[in-house]
XYZ file of C-alpha atoms in Angstrom:
603
model
C 0.019 -0.042 -0.159
C 2.961 2.680 1.227
C 4.635 1.682 -1.747
C 1.025 2.524 -4.219
C 0.935 5.707 -2.387
C 4.130 6.766 -2.343
C 3.788 5.503 -7.466
C 0.916 8.351 -6.801
C 2.314 11.207 -4.782
C 4.992 11.180 -7.864
C 3.691 13.326 -9.963
C 3.793 15.929 -6.942
C 7.332 15.247 -5.522
C 8.349 16.245 -9.441
C 6.837 19.551 -9.207
C 8.327 19.996 -5.970
C 11.463 18.200 -6.681
C 13.348 22.267 -7.286
C 12.188 23.037 -4.337
C 13.773 20.529 -1.864
C 17.235 20.928 -2.363
C 18.868 21.741 0.301
C 16.910 23.844 3.178
C 17.308 25.113 6.025
C 15.029 22.734 9.162
C 14.411 23.209 12.352
C 17.374 22.352 14.052
C 19.537 23.230 11.310
C 22.781 25.654 11.337
C 22.094 29.134 10.190
C 25.306 30.663 8.201
C 25.022 34.606 8.546
C 24.174 36.097 11.989
C 23.633 39.843 13.210
C 22.809 42.129 15.737
C 19.615 44.727 14.274
C 19.811 47.052 16.822
C 22.746 49.154 18.825
C 22.101 47.927 22.545
C 22.269 44.344 20.378
C 18.964 43.024 21.966
C 17.973 42.299 18.337
C 19.883 39.147 17.163
C 18.793 37.802 13.737
C 20.335 34.725 12.000
C 19.212 33.233 8.633
C 20.073 31.113 5.602
C 18.732 30.012 2.501
C 18.185 27.926 -0.350
C 19.199 30.006 -3.870
C 17.838 27.102 -6.013
C 14.311 26.369 -3.650
C 14.128 30.651 -3.615
C 13.811 29.748 0.356
C 14.706 32.188 2.876
C 15.260 31.274 7.207
C 15.272 33.094 9.693
C 15.858 32.966 14.047
C 15.317 36.393 15.539
C 16.444 35.794 19.211
C 14.762 38.980 20.876
C 15.565 39.949 24.881
C 12.016 39.997 25.611
C 9.296 37.845 27.229
C 6.551 39.453 25.051
C 5.975 39.128 20.931
C 8.721 39.764 18.493
C 8.200 40.174 14.844
C 10.424 39.930 11.464
C 9.498 41.200 8.446
C 11.099 43.785 5.522
C 9.693 47.029 5.116
C 11.627 50.533 2.120
C 13.345 52.850 2.015
C 10.610 55.848 2.644
C 8.006 54.462 5.129
C 7.176 51.152 7.530
C 3.341 51.152 6.403
C 2.453 48.519 4.286
C 5.536 46.528 5.630
C 5.365 42.956 6.017
C 6.114 41.843 9.490
C 6.222 37.770 11.106
C 4.848 38.674 14.169
C 4.669 35.439 17.157
C 5.127 34.532 20.971
C 4.337 32.386 23.845
C 1.826 33.162 26.007
C 1.680 32.780 29.395
C -0.672 29.350 29.592
C 2.538 28.077 27.235
C 0.258 28.360 23.789
C 2.064 29.673 20.978
C 0.670 32.025 18.312
C 2.155 32.640 15.095
C 1.259 35.248 11.624
C 1.764 36.957 8.989
C 0.845 40.172 8.572
C 1.269 43.552 7.836
C 1.770 47.447 9.018
C -1.556 49.204 7.718
C -0.507 52.208 10.271
C 2.652 53.418 12.306
C 1.817 50.449 14.466
C -1.046 48.648 14.034
C -0.713 45.099 12.096
C -3.303 43.634 10.133
C -3.152 39.553 9.529
C -2.270 38.801 5.852
C -5.394 36.585 3.719
C -2.626 34.400 2.502
C -0.020 33.143 5.026
C 3.402 32.405 3.315
C 5.582 32.111 6.315
C 6.555 28.778 8.104
C 7.487 27.940 12.253
C 9.984 26.097 12.113
C 9.846 26.592 16.090
C 9.079 28.775 18.997
C 10.182 29.150 22.196
C 10.748 31.480 25.603
C 12.140 31.227 28.371
C 13.457 33.343 31.288
C 15.672 35.392 29.031
C 15.013 35.478 25.323
C 11.794 34.958 22.844
C 13.416 33.276 19.892
C 11.343 32.876 16.795
C 12.277 30.242 13.740
C 10.546 30.581 10.532
C 10.814 30.231 6.570
C 9.989 31.615 3.620
C 9.813 31.977 -0.081
C 12.078 34.800 -1.821
C 8.937 35.865 -4.013
C 5.448 35.126 -2.560
C 2.231 35.689 -4.674
C 0.792 38.101 -1.212
C 0.773 41.452 -2.179
C 1.320 41.987 1.254
C 4.906 40.054 1.310
C 7.563 42.680 0.266
C 10.479 40.186 -2.464
C 14.090 38.940 -0.953
C 16.226 39.648 -3.749
C 19.610 39.609 -4.184
C 19.596 43.431 -3.785
C 20.458 45.580 -0.264
C 17.052 44.838 2.234
C 15.690 47.013 4.930
C 14.861 44.514 6.708
C 11.865 45.048 9.502
C 12.554 43.630 13.510
C 10.197 44.551 16.706
C 9.190 43.243 19.717
C 7.221 44.121 22.192
C 7.306 43.977 26.550
C 4.622 41.252 26.787
C 1.839 39.462 24.148
C -0.002 42.530 23.272
C 0.717 43.150 19.325
C 1.079 46.740 18.315
C 3.949 48.850 17.425
C 6.359 50.896 19.497
C 8.897 53.360 17.751
C 11.149 52.707 20.652
C 10.884 48.410 20.175
C 11.200 48.902 16.215
C 14.428 49.158 14.548
C 15.745 49.231 10.438
C 18.579 47.900 9.542
C 19.486 47.194 5.590
C 21.144 43.906 5.221
C 22.266 41.971 1.610
C 21.470 38.788 2.986
C 21.330 36.689 -0.301
C 25.561 36.028 0.454
C 26.474 33.887 -1.755
C 29.867 32.672 -0.588
C 29.953 32.896 3.138
C 33.824 33.287 4.774
C 33.691 30.237 6.482
C 34.281 28.511 3.243
C 36.867 29.970 1.768
C 40.465 28.201 2.350
C 43.169 30.695 5.230
C 46.385 29.586 4.153
C 48.747 28.620 6.773
C 51.361 30.930 6.786
C 49.564 33.803 6.075
C 51.336 37.644 6.615
C 49.322 40.985 7.722
C 50.784 44.364 6.128
C 48.712 47.421 7.888
C 48.395 49.925 4.559
C 47.455 53.396 7.028
C 47.599 57.124 7.541
C 49.757 57.960 10.856
C 47.850 60.728 13.368
C 46.870 62.820 10.656
C 44.865 66.055 11.603
C 41.284 65.292 10.257
C 40.640 69.504 8.584
C 37.568 71.501 10.468
C 36.035 70.570 7.017
C 32.960 69.211 4.992
C 34.618 66.871 3.272
C 38.242 65.600 3.226
C 40.561 63.511 0.788
C 43.853 62.790 2.571
C 46.358 60.855 -0.183
C 49.074 59.067 1.283
C 51.975 57.149 -0.819
C 53.215 53.990 0.685
C 55.137 50.801 -0.177
C 53.543 47.496 -0.662
C 54.895 44.605 1.164
C 58.525 44.026 0.148
C 58.801 40.139 -0.578
C 61.344 38.400 -2.633
C 59.446 35.536 -4.048
C 55.707 36.159 -6.011
C 52.800 36.506 -3.468
C 49.193 37.205 -3.411
C 46.968 39.567 -1.379
C 44.232 37.259 -0.363
C 42.281 39.491 1.957
C 41.729 43.185 2.588
C 39.416 44.753 5.717
C 39.174 48.797 7.293
C 41.236 49.494 10.037
C 38.890 52.059 11.723
C 39.817 54.651 14.794
C 37.451 53.698 17.799
C 35.413 56.834 17.602
C 36.455 58.268 14.303
C 34.451 55.148 11.925
C 31.241 57.749 11.436
C 33.745 60.832 9.934
C 35.406 58.133 7.136
C 33.044 57.996 4.172
C 35.586 55.668 1.926
C 39.039 54.417 1.401
C 40.746 52.998 -1.450
C 43.877 51.521 -2.368
C 45.087 52.211 -6.053
C 48.090 50.575 -7.730
C 51.173 52.373 -8.764
C 53.035 51.970 -11.873
C 56.818 51.064 -11.248
C 57.676 53.989 -13.838
C 55.829 56.391 -11.529
C 57.435 59.770 -9.721
C 55.329 59.770 -6.853
C 55.373 62.896 -3.627
C 55.757 62.580 -0.209
C 54.040 63.419 3.103
C 50.811 63.402 3.016
C 47.908 65.918 0.732
C 45.481 66.387 -0.847
C 44.396 63.645 -3.424
C 41.849 66.144 -5.831
C 44.126 69.518 -4.385
C 46.524 72.282 -6.271
C 49.881 69.452 -6.261
C 48.218 67.174 -8.742
C 50.783 64.301 -7.995
C 48.680 63.661 -5.268
C 45.872 61.960 -7.797
C 48.764 59.939 -9.811
C 47.631 56.124 -9.919
C 44.555 55.342 -10.296
C 43.858 51.688 -10.582
C 41.817 50.847 -7.630
C 43.302 47.455 -6.109
C 40.883 47.190 -2.529
C 38.695 49.441 -1.597
C 36.244 49.602 1.301
C 32.879 52.420 2.164
C 30.729 53.102 4.614
C 28.431 49.791 6.293
C 31.889 47.538 4.455
C 33.514 44.911 6.447
C 35.793 42.653 5.257
C 36.566 40.787 2.282
C 38.131 37.811 0.824
C 38.968 36.896 -2.424
C 37.513 33.814 -3.949
C 39.379 30.567 -3.639
C 41.391 31.120 -7.164
C 42.397 34.817 -7.211
C 44.494 37.417 -5.537
C 46.288 40.100 -5.607
C 49.434 39.404 -6.991
C 52.622 41.169 -4.983
C 56.356 40.405 -5.689
C 56.903 40.090 -9.312
C 59.047 42.734 -11.859
C 55.592 43.094 -13.084
C 53.844 44.266 -10.353
C 52.933 47.736 -8.943
C 55.949 48.403 -5.717
C 54.081 51.147 -4.283
C 50.573 52.644 -3.958
C 48.152 55.044 -3.363
C 46.193 55.462 -0.362
C 43.353 57.434 -0.415
C 41.127 58.386 2.586
C 37.377 60.448 2.047
C 37.013 62.717 5.549
C 33.735 63.936 5.912
C 33.634 66.322 8.984
C 29.914 67.703 9.057
C 29.722 68.350 12.369
C 33.446 70.143 11.795
C 34.966 69.263 15.132
C 38.431 70.247 15.775
C 41.421 68.527 17.069
C 40.491 64.783 15.874
C 43.352 63.223 14.658
C 43.250 60.042 12.541
C 45.421 56.707 11.822
C 42.538 54.799 9.259
C 43.925 52.322 6.933
C 43.554 49.444 5.083
C 44.268 45.925 6.369
C 45.708 43.817 3.619
C 46.486 39.180 4.203
C 49.170 38.059 2.031
C 50.224 34.398 1.245
C 52.657 32.700 -0.873
C 50.684 30.341 -1.523
C 49.848 31.028 -4.565
C 46.117 31.035 -6.355
C 45.089 30.433 -9.996
C 44.497 34.102 -11.306
C 46.110 37.333 -10.141
C 42.760 39.636 -10.142
C 41.960 43.037 -11.424
C 40.037 45.657 -10.974
C 38.160 47.595 -13.734
C 36.296 50.856 -12.544
C 33.232 51.118 -15.183
C 30.735 54.785 -14.661
C 29.690 58.199 -14.659
C 33.455 60.454 -15.112
C 33.082 62.094 -11.767
C 33.558 66.051 -12.747
C 30.837 68.711 -12.641
C 29.229 67.867 -16.953
C 27.846 65.164 -14.090
C 24.652 66.777 -13.224
C 20.815 65.935 -10.897
C 18.036 68.329 -10.855
C 17.178 69.370 -7.438
C 13.535 68.071 -6.682
C 13.466 64.709 -9.085
C 11.447 62.445 -7.508
C 13.634 60.110 -10.235
C 16.810 61.181 -12.190
C 19.061 58.450 -14.385
C 22.476 59.207 -15.227
C 24.496 56.760 -17.862
C 27.954 56.189 -18.119
C 29.409 54.613 -21.191
C 32.480 52.157 -21.533
C 33.914 51.150 -25.310
C 35.789 47.917 -24.926
C 37.392 47.664 -28.093
C 40.101 49.811 -27.595
C 41.924 47.663 -24.475
C 43.860 45.500 -25.906
C 45.725 48.305 -27.934
C 46.460 50.397 -24.714
C 47.317 47.073 -22.634
C 50.322 46.673 -25.591
C 49.612 42.856 -25.079
C 46.032 40.436 -25.887
C 43.994 40.849 -23.422
C 41.719 37.601 -22.841
C 38.014 37.103 -21.764
C 37.365 38.658 -18.288
C 36.018 36.726 -16.192
C 33.901 38.709 -13.741
C 33.253 37.552 -9.858
C 32.197 40.477 -7.572
C 31.400 44.123 -7.648
C 31.217 47.080 -5.263
C 28.705 49.749 -6.692
C 28.664 53.525 -5.380
C 26.724 57.025 -5.067
C 26.302 59.316 -2.480
C 23.161 60.506 -0.518
C 20.752 60.560 -3.752
C 21.944 57.764 -5.205
C 18.420 54.970 -5.144
C 19.431 52.431 -7.237
C 22.394 50.558 -10.100
C 23.078 48.693 -12.345
C 26.227 46.988 -15.143
C 24.761 46.732 -18.282
C 26.633 44.076 -21.186
C 26.503 44.122 -25.097
C 27.799 42.468 -27.486
C 27.164 43.188 -31.325
C 24.402 45.524 -29.866
C 22.929 43.521 -28.729
C 21.985 42.967 -24.173
C 23.306 40.073 -22.756
C 22.219 40.477 -19.620
C 22.490 42.623 -16.434
C 25.694 42.290 -14.775
C 25.364 43.710 -11.082
C 22.666 45.738 -9.717
C 20.404 47.171 -6.430
C 17.187 48.043 -6.998
C 17.581 49.507 -3.380
C 20.767 50.813 -2.982
C 21.639 52.038 1.121
C 24.277 54.462 1.031
C 25.579 52.979 4.613
C 25.541 49.812 3.530
C 28.316 49.141 0.965
C 30.059 46.403 0.260
C 32.260 44.298 -1.930
C 29.256 41.593 -3.018
C 30.564 38.012 -5.501
C 28.362 37.555 -8.245
C 26.584 34.080 -8.238
C 27.837 32.177 -11.230
C 31.557 34.652 -13.225
C 30.527 36.820 -15.630
C 32.771 36.444 -19.313
C 33.056 40.179 -20.821
C 34.827 39.931 -24.643
C 36.784 42.485 -25.938
C 34.704 44.678 -28.123
C 31.672 44.248 -25.710
C 29.538 47.795 -24.298
C 29.178 48.059 -20.798
C 27.022 50.973 -19.593
C 26.186 52.134 -15.910
C 23.183 53.010 -14.746
C 22.472 55.310 -11.723
C 18.706 55.978 -10.417
C 18.861 59.387 -7.721
C 15.796 61.241 -6.105
C 16.801 64.795 -4.938
C 12.941 65.947 -3.479
C 14.273 67.110 -0.268
C 17.245 69.381 -2.187
C 16.306 72.914 -3.606
C 19.964 72.828 -5.638
C 21.837 71.885 -8.092
C 23.848 68.172 -7.291
C 26.936 68.350 -9.206
C 29.625 65.156 -9.424
C 32.110 65.846 -7.400
C 34.070 64.448 -4.627
C 31.937 66.021 -1.655
C 29.276 63.646 -0.084
C 26.678 66.065 -0.854
C 28.299 66.216 -4.438
C 27.200 62.726 -7.016
C 29.396 60.609 -8.055
C 27.848 56.730 -10.117
C 30.610 54.125 -10.177
C 31.309 50.543 -10.341
C 34.216 48.929 -9.803
C 33.964 45.123 -11.176
C 36.211 42.739 -9.568
C 38.011 40.451 -12.492
C 40.726 37.957 -13.648
C 43.408 37.816 -15.666
C 44.719 40.907 -14.338
C 45.419 43.668 -17.305
C 46.393 47.347 -17.594
C 43.398 49.147 -17.879
C 41.850 50.592 -14.731
C 39.214 52.498 -15.694
C 36.548 52.992 -19.041
C 33.866 55.835 -17.974
C 31.524 58.236 -20.100
C 30.035 61.758 -19.369
C 27.297 62.726 -21.787
C 28.189 65.815 -24.365
C 27.005 68.956 -22.318
C 26.928 71.597 -25.277
C 23.721 69.455 -27.122
C 21.909 68.988 -23.799
C 21.866 72.277 -22.793
C 21.020 73.247 -26.662
C 17.534 70.457 -25.998
C 16.792 72.689 -22.980
C 16.835 75.833 -24.608
C 19.648 77.236 -22.984
C 22.717 78.979 -25.124
C 26.712 77.274 -24.999
C 29.410 77.255 -26.789
C 31.702 75.214 -24.594
C 31.108 72.522 -21.469
C 31.856 74.812 -18.900
C 28.701 77.153 -20.774
C 27.175 73.801 -20.905
C 27.712 73.400 -17.158
C 26.332 76.506 -15.900
C 23.590 76.242 -17.626
C 21.786 73.735 -15.512
C 21.761 77.016 -13.396
C 19.683 78.964 -15.210
C 17.197 76.153 -15.939
C 13.662 75.856 -14.250
C 13.247 72.557 -12.979
C 9.364 71.023 -13.312
C 8.608 67.670 -14.004
C 8.659 68.287 -17.079
C 12.124 69.946 -17.827
C 13.539 67.252 -15.509
C 12.211 64.548 -17.822
C 13.768 66.473 -20.303
C 17.043 66.332 -19.672
C 17.065 63.106 -18.307
C 16.419 62.845 -21.960
C 18.758 65.011 -23.578
C 21.571 63.127 -21.215
C 20.899 59.737 -22.554
C 20.475 60.647 -26.363
C 23.464 62.947 -26.371
C 27.408 61.313 -27.451
C 29.136 59.974 -24.672
C 32.229 60.225 -24.515
C 34.312 57.427 -22.889
C 37.580 58.017 -21.363
C 39.602 54.810 -20.600
C 42.601 54.991 -19.011
C 45.549 52.140 -18.069
C 47.817 52.030 -14.880
C 50.833 53.981 -16.215
C 48.311 57.147 -16.541
C 48.035 56.523 -20.031
C 44.182 57.974 -21.611
C 42.005 57.639 -24.536
C 38.669 58.906 -25.889
C 36.042 57.225 -28.527
C 32.596 57.925 -27.775
C 29.091 56.600 -28.096
C 25.859 56.346 -27.703
C 24.129 55.057 -24.636
C 21.902 51.381 -25.757
C 18.034 50.905 -23.892
C 18.196 48.639 -21.718
C 15.606 45.955 -21.461
C 14.773 45.293 -17.822
C 14.985 41.550 -16.034
C 11.640 40.527 -16.096
C 10.553 39.410 -12.145
C 10.523 35.654 -11.950
C 7.090 33.606 -10.519
C 5.624 33.506 -6.706
C 5.410 31.221 -4.766
C 1.310 30.488 -3.786
C 0.891 29.415 -0.204
C -2.473 28.057 0.669
C -4.640 30.876 0.462
C -2.699 32.821 -1.842
C -4.001 34.825 -4.450
C -1.756 36.237 -7.846
C -1.901 39.767 -9.168
C -2.944 40.265 -12.942
C 0.390 41.631 -12.747
C 2.378 38.326 -11.595
C 0.794 36.174 -14.275
C 2.628 32.602 -14.085
C 4.710 32.572 -17.168
C 4.118 29.573 -20.024
C 5.960 26.532 -19.031
C 6.063 27.623 -14.970
C 3.340 25.655 -12.605
C 2.187 27.004 -9.313
C 2.219 25.029 -6.769
C 1.055 25.883 -2.883
C 3.118 25.954 -0.502
C 1.875 23.964 2.117
C 1.113 21.264 -0.832
C 5.194 21.731 -1.038
C 6.096 21.254 2.795
C 2.799 18.379 2.715
C 4.785 16.191 -0.206
C 7.901 16.315 1.341
C 6.815 15.244 4.930
C 4.715 12.411 2.983
C 7.366 11.156 0.958
C 9.233 11.486 4.355
C 6.917 9.234 6.402
C 6.440 6.582 3.721
C 10.436 6.214 3.425
C 10.157 5.746 6.833
C 7.447 2.301 6.863
C 8.682 -0.933 7.582
C 8.442 -2.364 3.997
C 6.174 -5.404 4.218
C 4.555 -7.111 1.486
C 1.699 -6.252 -0.417
């Protein structure tokens, strides 16, 4: 009989199979963890199954009341989804998938898309473990994506389900980290080397770019740098905006001391090939086991430029800093030497964003057909494995798109929920190949509703940038490939007179900015011819031109329907895909486990 029932379940099992994979269970170790509040009262663990598109959370809160975890957006908590649970004084457990209808009131979803895996309360903590699909069919559930996710956590002192702002927290997290540090090898002969500015008096200005030139570790044979992390001075962390390490060409004549990177002495802006970088919100980063930064050979850089961007918005006097980057290197060589390619909008005032813009898109084009000529040797196909996104405060989203022979090939990387306070190096789920002749386009999305002044490209945090750093192998000599539009054309399209770039930029201050003129400016910037600037590690610069191609949006994947879930019109099932309720999948999996455990007797 068991065999017969199992045979009848096979059609359902075939549908459920793609969702079984390695999904964490009620007692599985969850690899990732983070405190969600400044007082370390709320601790979150999580893990996920990329194949099944299921994520599991364990929320541990120092309370005897209810606890809740969900996802919110960047503007308001109203409409956020929140999974709540707790243990009543009589020992009974309650658990529900809900959403916020206003600032403090919850309402149960019509579709329950979270599965309870465990809920306990002891003398100190209430602990809730549950799983949910990345994307359910419930319009009240926000998607879990590879973008930055704003995680909402809340709790009560008792079992009354009502939000209190003092016990509600939002933290931006990159939840779907495809590589965990524990999965990577740590060489036994690791050597640590610090690249740092020593006892630097931070000026009382809003923005300072401090640069100095330092030697890389001196080794008698080839080694690989395999990991880096920020080295920040306690209490100064909030003033350090980013730290970049640029490799210098061995023919460069470098200055000494510390000075403004982009000030009166142009020598302090020499060296433009990024090898490692950190920005606010980031942590340490370890390269994949088969790549590293090569040092110790005649072809490797011997010196670097260390750039630290300070934001002293409170104009504090007498603050000394010794921040920098700590690198870890080894004689155990990796298979590939890695490089970093900087893409985006060339950072100078031709980049502008109008005030009062609900949405404004900027583009930076890269054309790679000159790479081989400028490299001085054939350029092998570039294998991209990681990336770092960078804008300033007005940035909302970024993406890098690849084209070949005039056809869009793929989106290399993106973040539609970018958070200025969470800038970290991320791994791609699979490596992306870039061939000579491909075009790479960076699109940055800005919002300036809170500004009544023009925003121009520049180094200050209140200026803007639009940059994406691609981590790749094998290394070549190209350091950056960035574009900018013909600003004279843009000025003319807006009805302004301009005969050179400076007049074009100044003309932007004369425009009466309305929603219509903002869209007209965005359209003109996209239609204008782009100048593409390509630079090598030896400061060789060449220009080419190109046009911005259209970007075809990546379609959203299918949703996972639970019992009672509804599929909205915009979420229609793609051809060839069958919705299977989450509850049915779980039932099939449990039934299969029960059948396989039954004694095998004769029929």
